[in-house]
Amino acid sequence: MEPAAVRRAYIEGVAQRRVRYTLLYSEPAPLAALLEGARRYVQDVAAEWGASLCPAELPSLGVLSIGWLGGTLLADLSICFPLSRPLPPNLDRLLAAKFREVSLCLEPMGPVGPVEGYSQARVPALRQRGVVLRPGAAVVKMRGLYFFARAYARPDPAGGVLLEVARLRCGGADAERGLLEARRILRRRGRRA
């Protein structure tokens, strides 16, 4: 089932902004059928962000793995209406209920998951690239959101900064743990969570 229209908006989440994609349908349908359509749309969202997609469990439809300076930024793409975390105990009844819309929310995750290696990038300055370092992590401002990389920096003898950024495997990444880690990093930045 294909959506009749898609609305995209930035909304304020618990710790930061996130992107909400609302899929609007011309006829009401059981939520289970709408979720199948949403799973197909997830590929379009991954392409929009230039990301690869790793499967995840409901309410998450996948974890996006976005390449950045040879390393990895992770983002959770979850259903945020009419499902959300934690899933309700009567999930089967909810999946049978009819709706005209379903919303997906893209929210950056903290750097969780196994490290496959590190890439090195030389940059003239971190702030000019929208990067702020925290202990063991870099906060990267990209397209209105704060993403997170496991990263370390040191002065480059040739000038500028040598940044080591982890390549993370998103397969099996725990989205809930990653979102909590993102909130912890933002709270350390002085933002409220």
mmCIF file of C-alpha atoms in Angstrom:
data_model
loop_
_atom_site.group_PDB
_atom_site.id
_atom_site.type_symbol
_atom_site.label_atom_id
_atom_site.label_comp_id
_atom_site.label_asym_id
_atom_site.label_seq_id
_atom_site.Cartn_x
_atom_site.Cartn_y
_atom_site.Cartn_z
ATOM 1 C CA MET A 1 0.000 0.000 0.000
ATOM 2 C CA GLU A 2 1.538 3.266 -1.169
ATOM 3 C CA PRO A 3 0.943 6.537 0.706
ATOM 4 C CA ALA A 4 -1.127 9.205 -1.037
ATOM 5 C CA ALA A 5 1.150 11.923 0.375
ATOM 6 C CA VAL A 6 4.173 12.320 2.646
ATOM 7 C CA ARG A 7 4.731 15.249 5.007
ATOM 8 C CA ARG A 8 8.201 15.939 6.366
ATOM 9 C CA ALA A 9 8.829 18.133 9.418
ATOM 10 C CA TYR A 10 11.404 18.812 12.104
ATOM 11 C CA ILE A 11 9.935 18.334 15.569
ATOM 12 C CA GLU A 12 11.333 18.783 19.056
ATOM 13 C CA GLY A 13 12.041 15.431 20.699
ATOM 14 C CA VAL A 14 12.970 14.631 24.285
ATOM 15 C CA ALA A 15 16.608 15.692 23.924
ATOM 16 C CA GLN A 16 16.833 17.322 20.499
ATOM 17 C CA ARG A 17 15.098 17.877 17.187
ATOM 18 C CA ARG A 18 14.215 14.921 15.001
ATOM 19 C CA VAL A 19 12.726 14.501 11.555
ATOM 20 C CA ARG A 20 9.169 13.182 11.289
ATOM 21 C CA TYR A 21 7.899 11.639 8.058
ATOM 22 C CA THR A 22 4.090 11.282 8.092
ATOM 23 C CA LEU A 23 2.712 8.888 5.504
ATOM 24 C CA LEU A 24 -0.884 9.824 4.655
ATOM 25 C CA TYR A 25 -3.192 7.272 3.029
ATOM 26 C CA SER A 26 -6.397 7.926 1.088
ATOM 27 C CA GLU A 27 -8.311 5.098 2.802
ATOM 28 C CA PRO A 28 -8.073 3.776 6.356
ATOM 29 C CA ALA A 29 -6.325 0.417 6.593
ATOM 30 C CA PRO A 30 -5.168 -1.914 9.383
ATOM 31 C CA LEU A 31 -1.978 -0.679 10.996
ATOM 32 C CA ALA A 32 -0.224 -3.939 10.032
ATOM 33 C CA ALA A 33 -0.788 -3.111 6.334
ATOM 34 C CA LEU A 34 0.360 0.489 6.799
ATOM 35 C CA LEU A 35 3.545 -0.749 8.457
ATOM 36 C CA GLU A 36 4.339 -2.846 5.394
ATOM 37 C CA GLY A 37 4.067 0.308 3.271
ATOM 38 C CA ALA A 38 6.218 2.160 5.802
ATOM 39 C CA ARG A 39 8.919 -0.521 5.562
ATOM 40 C CA ARG A 40 9.166 0.139 1.813
ATOM 41 C CA TYR A 41 9.378 3.907 2.423
ATOM 42 C CA VAL A 42 12.301 3.386 4.816
ATOM 43 C CA GLN A 43 14.530 2.711 1.796
ATOM 44 C CA ASP A 44 13.670 6.194 0.458
ATOM 45 C CA VAL A 45 14.627 7.789 3.787
ATOM 46 C CA ALA A 46 17.940 5.899 3.828
ATOM 47 C CA ALA A 47 18.670 7.131 0.284
ATOM 48 C CA GLU A 48 17.787 10.713 1.272
ATOM 49 C CA TRP A 49 20.440 10.581 4.009
ATOM 50 C CA GLY A 50 22.977 8.674 1.885
ATOM 51 C CA ALA A 51 22.867 5.850 4.422
ATOM 52 C CA SER A 52 22.795 2.099 4.483
ATOM 53 C CA LEU A 53 20.052 0.436 6.511
ATOM 54 C CA CYS A 54 20.323 -2.250 9.168
ATOM 55 C CA PRO A 55 17.207 -4.093 10.382
ATOM 56 C CA ALA A 56 15.855 -3.498 13.886
ATOM 57 C CA GLU A 57 12.885 -4.542 16.036
ATOM 58 C CA LEU A 58 9.587 -2.656 16.362
ATOM 59 C CA PRO A 59 8.924 0.158 16.926
ATOM 60 C CA SER A 60 12.228 0.753 15.105
ATOM 61 C CA LEU A 61 12.104 0.031 11.373
ATOM 62 C CA GLY A 62 15.854 0.222 10.998
ATOM 63 C CA VAL A 63 19.111 1.855 11.988
ATOM 64 C CA LEU A 64 20.666 4.185 9.415
ATOM 65 C CA SER A 65 24.428 4.022 9.051
ATOM 66 C CA ILE A 66 25.639 7.351 7.633
ATOM 67 C CA GLY A 67 29.234 7.674 6.482
ATOM 68 C CA TRP A 68 31.118 10.697 7.828
ATOM 69 C CA LEU A 69 34.862 11.329 7.312
ATOM 70 C CA GLY A 70 35.344 7.585 6.818
ATOM 71 C CA GLY A 71 33.559 6.786 10.098
ATOM 72 C CA THR A 72 29.953 6.142 11.049
ATOM 73 C CA LEU A 73 27.035 8.172 12.385
ATOM 74 C CA LEU A 74 23.974 6.173 13.482
ATOM 75 C CA ALA A 75 20.318 7.192 13.491
ATOM 76 C CA ASP A 76 17.201 5.303 14.536
ATOM 77 C CA LEU A 77 14.198 5.323 12.214
ATOM 78 C CA SER A 78 11.177 4.346 14.303
ATOM 79 C CA ILE A 79 7.428 4.470 14.134
ATOM 80 C CA CYS A 80 6.389 7.360 16.365
ATOM 81 C CA PHE A 81 2.638 7.309 15.631
ATOM 82 C CA PRO A 82 0.528 5.359 16.458
ATOM 83 C CA LEU A 83 3.234 3.191 18.079
ATOM 84 C CA SER A 84 6.071 4.354 20.275
ATOM 85 C CA ARG A 85 8.427 3.059 22.931
ATOM 86 C CA PRO A 86 7.656 1.020 24.967
ATOM 87 C CA LEU A 87 5.335 -1.130 22.864
ATOM 88 C CA PRO A 88 1.852 -1.585 24.373
ATOM 89 C CA PRO A 89 0.908 -5.000 25.782
ATOM 90 C CA ASN A 90 -2.092 -5.243 23.407
ATOM 91 C CA LEU A 91 0.018 -4.847 20.237
ATOM 92 C CA ASP A 92 -2.067 -7.359 18.202
ATOM 93 C CA ARG A 93 -5.236 -5.333 18.739
ATOM 94 C CA LEU A 94 -3.452 -2.141 17.759
ATOM 95 C CA LEU A 95 -2.046 -3.752 14.584
ATOM 96 C CA ALA A 96 -5.611 -4.699 13.574
ATOM 97 C CA ALA A 97 -6.988 -1.178 14.183
ATOM 98 C CA LYS A 98 -7.488 1.051 11.119
ATOM 99 C CA PHE A 99 -5.609 4.317 10.591
ATOM 100 C CA ARG A 100 -5.174 6.849 7.785
ATOM 101 C CA GLU A 101 -1.609 7.776 8.663
ATOM 102 C CA VAL A 102 1.572 6.492 10.214
ATOM 103 C CA SER A 103 4.574 8.604 11.258
ATOM 104 C CA LEU A 104 8.241 7.640 11.221
ATOM 105 C CA CYS A 105 10.800 9.589 13.255
ATOM 106 C CA LEU A 106 14.490 9.800 12.444
ATOM 107 C CA GLU A 107 16.586 10.493 15.538
ATOM 108 C CA PRO A 108 20.396 10.326 15.805
ATOM 109 C CA MET A 109 21.772 7.691 18.177
ATOM 110 C CA GLY A 110 24.871 7.763 20.319
ATOM 111 C CA PRO A 111 27.889 5.785 19.073
ATOM 112 C CA VAL A 112 26.941 2.268 20.181
ATOM 113 C CA GLY A 113 27.841 -1.040 18.640
ATOM 114 C CA PRO A 114 31.052 -2.841 17.783
ATOM 115 C CA VAL A 115 33.914 -0.849 16.254
ATOM 116 C CA GLU A 116 35.215 -2.197 12.935
ATOM 117 C CA GLY A 117 38.163 0.175 12.849
ATOM 118 C CA TYR A 118 39.066 3.844 12.750
ATOM 119 C CA SER A 119 39.562 6.230 9.867
ATOM 120 C CA GLN A 120 41.795 9.281 10.020
ATOM 121 C CA ALA A 121 40.810 12.645 8.627
ATOM 122 C CA ARG A 122 42.747 15.874 8.628
ATOM 123 C CA VAL A 123 40.584 18.945 9.096
ATOM 124 C CA PRO A 124 41.698 22.580 9.399
ATOM 125 C CA ALA A 125 39.386 23.246 12.350
ATOM 126 C CA LEU A 126 36.595 21.340 14.089
ATOM 127 C CA ARG A 127 34.163 24.204 14.706
ATOM 128 C CA GLN A 128 34.168 25.182 11.031
ATOM 129 C CA ARG A 129 32.921 21.674 10.207
ATOM 130 C CA GLY A 130 30.189 21.832 12.881
ATOM 131 C CA VAL A 131 32.028 19.467 15.247
ATOM 132 C CA VAL A 132 32.363 19.708 19.014
ATOM 133 C CA LEU A 133 34.431 17.131 20.907
ATOM 134 C CA ARG A 134 33.317 15.451 24.094
ATOM 135 C CA PRO A 135 35.315 12.731 25.920
ATOM 136 C CA GLY A 136 35.458 9.860 23.396
ATOM 137 C CA ALA A 137 32.768 11.343 21.148
ATOM 138 C CA ALA A 138 32.245 14.020 18.536
ATOM 139 C CA VAL A 139 28.960 15.904 18.269
ATOM 140 C CA VAL A 140 28.357 16.660 14.590
ATOM 141 C CA LYS A 141 25.738 19.188 13.466
ATOM 142 C CA MET A 142 24.316 18.065 10.143
ATOM 143 C CA ARG A 143 21.098 19.144 8.420
ATOM 144 C CA GLY A 144 19.630 20.599 11.618
ATOM 145 C CA LEU A 145 20.324 17.564 13.846
ATOM 146 C CA TYR A 146 23.110 16.593 16.247
ATOM 147 C CA PHE A 147 24.739 13.282 15.288
ATOM 148 C CA PHE A 148 27.353 11.439 17.308
ATOM 149 C CA ALA A 149 30.563 9.642 16.377
ATOM 150 C CA ARG A 150 33.035 7.765 18.510
ATOM 151 C CA ALA A 151 36.039 9.968 17.788
ATOM 152 C CA TYR A 152 39.343 11.221 19.131
ATOM 153 C CA ALA A 153 41.376 14.238 18.019
ATOM 154 C CA ARG A 154 44.935 15.421 18.317
ATOM 155 C CA PRO A 155 46.895 18.272 16.770
ATOM 156 C CA ASP A 156 48.208 17.516 13.295
ATOM 157 C CA PRO A 157 51.919 18.391 12.942
ATOM 158 C CA ALA A 158 51.161 19.642 9.413
ATOM 159 C CA GLY A 159 48.535 22.027 10.847
ATOM 160 C CA GLY A 160 44.915 21.635 11.825
ATOM 161 C CA VAL A 161 43.478 18.602 13.614
ATOM 162 C CA LEU A 162 43.862 14.882 13.034
ATOM 163 C CA LEU A 163 40.504 13.270 13.768
ATOM 164 C CA GLU A 164 40.124 9.518 14.289
ATOM 165 C CA VAL A 165 36.539 8.403 13.683
ATOM 166 C CA ALA A 166 35.206 4.909 14.429
ATOM 167 C CA ARG A 167 33.511 2.784 11.788
ATOM 168 C CA LEU A 168 30.642 1.122 13.642
ATOM 169 C CA ARG A 169 28.585 -1.889 12.643
ATOM 170 C CA CYS A 170 24.917 -0.990 12.841
ATOM 171 C CA GLY A 171 23.751 -4.616 12.588
ATOM 172 C CA GLY A 172 22.435 -5.532 16.021
ATOM 173 C CA ALA A 173 22.876 -1.981 17.338
ATOM 174 C CA ASP A 174 20.482 -1.415 20.233
ATOM 175 C CA ALA A 175 18.472 1.645 19.192
ATOM 176 C CA GLU A 176 17.110 2.295 22.674
ATOM 177 C CA ARG A 177 20.593 2.192 24.209
ATOM 178 C CA GLY A 178 21.872 4.462 21.427
ATOM 179 C CA LEU A 179 19.126 7.043 22.035
ATOM 180 C CA LEU A 180 19.898 7.048 25.762
ATOM 181 C CA GLU A 181 23.604 7.528 24.991
ATOM 182 C CA ALA A 182 22.753 10.470 22.711
ATOM 183 C CA ARG A 183 20.761 12.100 25.528
ATOM 184 C CA ARG A 184 23.652 11.551 27.935
ATOM 185 C CA ILE A 185 26.105 13.218 25.517
ATOM 186 C CA LEU A 186 23.757 16.159 24.918
ATOM 187 C CA ARG A 187 23.228 16.595 28.651
ATOM 188 C CA ARG A 188 27.015 16.821 29.039
ATOM 189 C CA ARG A 189 26.945 19.533 26.351
ATOM 190 C CA GLY A 190 24.804 21.625 28.673
ATOM 191 C CA ARG A 191 21.500 21.009 26.847
ATOM 192 C CA ARG A 192 18.532 19.865 28.841
ATOM 193 C CA ALA A 193 17.365 16.280 28.385
#
